[in-house]
Short mmCIF file of C-alpha atoms in Angstrom, two decimals:
data_model
loop_
_atom_site.label_atom_id
_atom_site.label_comp_id
_atom_site.label_asym_id
_atom_site.label_seq_id
_atom_site.Cartn_x
_atom_site.Cartn_y
_atom_site.Cartn_z
CA MET W 1 0.00 0.00 0.00
CA LEU W 2 1.81 3.07 -1.27
CA GLY W 3 0.72 6.64 -0.65
CA ARG W 4 1.41 9.14 -3.41
CA ILE W 5 2.80 12.15 -1.56
CA HIS W 6 3.56 15.55 -3.05
CA SER W 7 5.61 16.97 -0.18
CA LEU W 8 6.28 16.92 3.56
CA GLU W 9 6.59 19.75 6.07
CA SER W 10 8.10 18.99 9.46
CA PHE W 11 7.26 22.22 11.29
CA GLY W 12 3.77 23.37 10.30
CA THR W 13 2.05 26.03 12.41
CA VAL W 14 -1.10 26.85 10.38
CA ASP W 15 -2.68 23.42 9.82
CA GLY W 16 -4.34 22.64 13.12
CA PRO W 17 -3.45 23.08 16.78
CA GLY W 18 0.18 23.28 17.87
CA ILE W 19 3.27 22.46 15.83
CA ARG W 20 2.44 19.79 13.27
CA PHE W 21 4.01 17.45 10.76
CA VAL W 22 2.12 18.15 7.51
CA VAL W 23 1.71 15.65 4.68
CA PHE W 24 0.62 16.97 1.27
CA MET W 25 -1.01 14.20 -0.75
CA GLN W 26 -1.01 14.12 -4.55
CA GLY W 27 -4.25 14.43 -6.53
CA CYS W 28 -7.38 16.57 -6.28
CA PRO W 29 -10.76 16.44 -8.08
CA LEU W 30 -11.40 20.16 -7.50
CA ARG W 31 -10.05 22.98 -9.62
CA CYS W 32 -10.42 25.95 -7.30
CA LEU W 33 -9.80 29.24 -9.06
CA TYR W 34 -7.50 30.42 -6.26
CA CYS W 35 -5.70 27.14 -5.54
CA HIS W 36 -2.08 27.82 -4.60
CA ASN W 37 -1.01 24.18 -5.12
CA PRO W 38 -2.02 23.37 -8.74
CA ASP W 39 0.99 21.06 -8.83
CA THR W 40 -0.96 18.69 -6.56
CA TRP W 41 -3.95 18.34 -8.93
CA GLU W 42 -2.98 15.46 -11.18
CA VAL W 43 -3.27 12.09 -9.47
CA LYS W 44 -0.76 10.36 -11.73
CA SER W 45 1.92 13.04 -11.74
CA GLU W 46 5.35 11.92 -10.67
CA THR W 47 5.82 12.50 -6.97
CA PRO W 48 9.00 12.72 -4.90
CA TYR W 49 7.51 10.33 -2.32
CA GLN W 50 5.74 7.00 -2.65
CA MET W 51 5.66 5.55 0.83
CA GLU W 52 4.02 2.80 2.82
CA PRO W 53 2.14 4.00 5.94
CA GLU W 54 4.82 2.53 8.19
CA ALA W 55 7.59 4.40 6.35
CA LEU W 56 5.71 7.68 6.62
CA LEU W 57 5.14 7.08 10.32
CA ALA W 58 8.87 6.45 10.78
CA GLU W 59 9.54 9.85 9.21
CA VAL W 60 6.98 11.49 11.52
CA LEU W 61 8.48 9.85 14.61
CA ARG W 62 11.79 11.60 13.93
CA TYR W 63 10.00 14.80 14.96
CA LYS W 64 7.81 13.39 17.74
CA ASN W 65 9.31 15.65 20.43
CA PHE W 66 8.60 18.75 18.35
CA ILE W 67 4.99 17.82 17.57
CA ALA W 68 4.13 16.36 20.97
CA LYS W 69 1.61 19.16 21.69
CA GLY W 70 0.51 19.33 18.05
CA GLY W 71 0.32 16.31 15.81
CA VAL W 72 0.03 15.29 12.16
CA THR W 73 -2.11 16.95 9.50
CA VAL W 74 -2.74 15.36 6.12
CA THR W 75 -3.76 17.80 3.39
CA GLY W 76 -3.30 18.02 -0.35
CA GLY W 77 -4.51 17.97 -2.92
CA GLU W 78 -7.40 15.93 -1.57
CA PRO W 79 -6.26 13.24 0.90
CA LEU W 80 -9.48 11.23 0.63
CA LEU W 81 -8.51 10.20 -2.91
CA GLN W 82 -6.24 7.71 -1.09
CA PRO W 83 -8.51 6.50 1.73
CA GLU W 84 -6.99 3.08 2.43
CA PHE W 85 -3.51 4.54 2.85
CA LEU W 86 -4.85 7.41 4.93
CA LYS W 87 -6.85 5.17 7.25
CA GLU W 88 -3.85 2.97 8.01
CA PHE W 89 -1.45 5.90 8.43
CA PHE W 90 -3.79 7.67 10.85
CA ARG W 91 -4.31 4.41 12.76
CA LEU W 92 -0.56 4.08 13.22
CA CYS W 93 -0.30 7.72 14.34
CA ARG W 94 -2.96 7.30 17.01
CA GLU W 95 -1.38 4.03 18.11
CA ASN W 96 1.73 6.11 18.81
CA GLY W 97 -0.16 8.84 20.68
CA ILE W 98 -0.09 11.38 17.82
CA HIS W 99 -3.06 13.69 17.24
CA THR W 100 -4.47 13.36 13.70
CA ALA W 101 -6.06 16.10 11.59
CA LEU W 102 -7.55 15.77 8.11
CA ASP W 103 -7.74 18.79 5.81
CA THR W 104 -10.39 18.08 3.17
CA SER W 105 -13.01 19.64 0.91
CA GLY W 106 -15.44 16.88 1.86
CA TYR W 107 -16.12 16.31 -1.83
CA ILE W 108 -15.26 12.61 -1.63
CA CYS W 109 -17.99 11.19 0.57
CA SER W 110 -17.76 7.49 -0.32
CA GLY W 111 -17.93 4.61 2.13
CA LYS W 112 -14.16 4.11 2.06
CA ALA W 113 -13.57 7.83 2.61
CA LEU W 114 -15.91 7.88 5.59
CA GLU W 115 -14.09 4.89 7.11
CA VAL W 116 -11.07 7.17 7.54
CA LEU W 117 -13.04 9.27 10.03
CA GLY W 118 -12.74 6.50 12.60
CA GLN W 119 -9.05 7.42 12.93
CA VAL W 120 -9.40 11.22 12.84
CA ASP W 121 -9.23 13.56 15.85
CA LEU W 122 -9.97 16.80 13.97
CA VAL W 123 -11.25 17.75 10.51
CA LEU W 124 -10.28 20.99 8.81
CA LEU W 125 -13.22 21.28 6.40
CA ASP W 126 -12.75 23.63 3.46
CA ILE W 127 -16.07 25.22 2.57
CA LYS W 128 -15.62 27.38 -0.51
CA THR W 129 -19.19 28.74 -0.48
CA ILE W 130 -22.66 27.48 0.42
CA ASP W 131 -24.07 29.05 -2.73
CA ALA W 132 -24.87 26.01 -4.88
CA GLY W 133 -24.74 28.15 -8.01
CA LEU W 134 -21.37 29.73 -7.27
CA HIS W 135 -19.64 26.56 -6.05
CA PRO W 136 -19.11 24.98 -9.51
CA ARG W 137 -17.70 28.27 -10.79
CA LEU W 138 -15.20 28.37 -7.93
CA THR W 139 -14.26 24.69 -7.88
CA ALA W 140 -15.58 22.93 -11.02
CA VAL W 141 -17.61 20.54 -8.81
CA LYS W 142 -21.00 20.62 -7.09
CA LEU W 143 -21.47 21.66 -3.46
CA ASP W 144 -23.66 18.77 -2.23
CA ASN W 145 -21.00 16.38 -0.93
CA THR W 146 -19.26 18.99 1.21
CA LEU W 147 -22.45 19.66 3.15
CA ARG W 148 -23.19 15.93 3.38
CA PHE W 149 -19.69 15.46 4.78
CA LEU W 150 -20.31 18.12 7.44
CA ASP W 151 -23.55 16.36 8.39
CA GLU W 152 -21.57 13.12 8.76
CA LEU W 153 -19.05 14.83 11.04
CA GLU W 154 -21.90 16.15 13.18
CA LYS W 155 -23.43 12.68 13.42
CA ARG W 156 -20.09 11.18 14.50
CA GLY W 157 -19.22 14.01 16.89
CA ILE W 158 -15.86 14.74 15.26
CA PRO W 159 -14.47 18.23 16.02
CA VAL W 160 -14.36 20.54 13.00
CA TRP W 161 -12.58 23.74 12.06
CA ILE W 162 -14.17 25.38 9.03
CA ARG W 163 -11.78 26.94 6.51
CA HIS W 164 -13.10 29.59 4.13
CA VAL W 165 -11.12 31.62 1.59
CA ILE W 166 -12.39 35.17 1.09
CA VAL W 167 -11.88 36.36 -2.49
CA PRO W 168 -12.65 39.94 -3.58
CA GLY W 169 -15.48 39.93 -6.10
CA LEU W 170 -16.42 36.30 -5.40
CA THR W 171 -16.81 35.42 -1.72
CA ASP W 172 -16.09 38.81 -0.11
CA ASP W 173 -19.78 39.61 0.25
CA ASP W 174 -21.38 40.53 3.57
CA GLU W 175 -24.64 38.70 2.87
CA ALA W 176 -22.88 35.54 1.74
CA LEU W 177 -20.52 35.63 4.73
CA SER W 178 -23.47 36.05 7.08
CA LYS W 179 -25.30 33.10 5.49
CA LEU W 180 -22.25 30.87 5.85
CA ALA W 181 -21.72 31.91 9.47
CA GLU W 182 -25.38 31.27 10.26
CA TYR W 183 -25.27 27.89 8.51
CA ILE W 184 -22.24 26.52 10.38
CA SER W 185 -23.40 27.96 13.72
CA SER W 186 -26.07 25.26 13.85
CA TYR W 187 -23.44 22.48 14.05
CA LYS W 188 -22.29 21.48 17.53
CA VAL W 189 -19.02 20.01 16.22
CA VAL W 190 -17.82 23.28 14.67
CA GLN W 191 -15.24 24.70 17.07
CA LYS W 192 -14.05 27.66 15.02
CA ALA W 193 -13.74 29.16 11.55
CA GLU W 194 -10.46 30.05 9.91
CA LEU W 195 -11.11 32.92 7.50
CA LEU W 196 -8.30 32.94 4.96
CA PRO W 197 -7.59 36.07 2.90
CA TYR W 198 -7.11 35.51 -0.82
CA HIS W 199 -3.51 36.00 -1.93
CA THR W 200 -1.55 35.60 -5.15
CA MET W 201 1.55 33.84 -3.80
CA GLY W 202 0.86 30.68 -5.78
CA ALA W 203 0.15 32.39 -9.11
CA TYR W 204 3.68 31.78 -10.41
CA LYS W 205 3.06 28.02 -10.32
CA TYR W 206 0.40 28.33 -13.03
CA GLU W 207 2.80 29.98 -15.43
CA ALA W 208 5.45 27.39 -14.61
CA GLN W 209 3.02 24.61 -15.52
CA GLY W 210 1.58 26.33 -18.57
CA LEU W 211 -1.79 26.87 -16.90
CA ASP W 212 -4.04 29.91 -17.16
CA TYR W 213 -4.43 31.71 -13.83
CA LYS W 214 -8.06 32.78 -13.99
CA LEU W 215 -7.92 35.37 -11.22
CA LYS W 216 -5.32 37.61 -12.83
CA GLY W 217 -5.86 41.18 -11.70
CA VAL W 218 -7.73 40.27 -8.51
CA GLU W 219 -6.02 42.05 -5.65
CA PRO W 220 -5.28 40.28 -2.35
CA LEU W 221 -7.96 40.75 0.31
CA SER W 222 -7.38 43.85 2.43
CA ALA W 223 -6.90 43.72 6.19
CA GLU W 224 -10.05 45.82 6.57
CA ARG W 225 -12.22 43.34 4.65
CA LEU W 226 -10.78 40.43 6.60
CA ALA W 227 -11.61 42.21 9.86
CA ASN W 228 -15.11 42.83 8.53
CA ALA W 229 -15.60 39.13 7.78
CA LYS W 230 -14.38 38.14 11.24
CA ALA W 231 -16.84 40.57 12.83
CA ILE W 232 -19.70 39.01 10.85
CA PHE W 233 -18.78 35.52 12.04
CA ARG W 234 -18.43 36.65 15.64
CA LYS W 235 -21.95 38.10 15.50
CA HIS W 236 -23.17 34.57 14.81
CA GLY W 237 -21.24 33.19 17.77
CA ILE W 238 -18.42 31.64 15.71
CA THR W 239 -14.89 31.75 17.07
CA VAL W 240 -12.44 33.06 14.48
#
């Protein structure tokens, strides 16, 4: 059982609580307009790492003292494209007392994907928008599975941090932000929301890969608009 891994980060501080070992898996079914890792999209692209779960755990354990109060986060790409590998790797992590976090769009909601949740301590759920009409424009896929996935997390009582990218002209809209905040406030498992300002730091990767960056000319989100979004979420009782 080999996991196709794009890259590894041994000292992550923005992918869950504490200092974390972060695994970036290869492959993603979404094509988000603002994705800053388009090099993770293609499932069959050559990757620098193809590892068995045990080998990846051995790499993680080299840093166990550093991540003792944090843990391991698996992101991507979309990790749930490789559910069997992920389930076994997370099982080994927990067996060794390591906190596990899954960063996912929730788009893959199959039986095998949901089996992974039995080994997950925290889910970082990326909700791009709850506007069913806008979602395909942002991501090239429908919204339905993401909301089904959140319902499944609620049913299983798995803690969730919502991640939401705020893009000028697309998701930087007070009414839309209020609707999203109101929607997630009804879920007991949602502990907080991470509101992420749109930036252009990954735009160079598109040119390098011969891809068209479709948000050319869109300026990064201002500090004022980010503060505005946080205020809206706080009004709905959401920690940000």
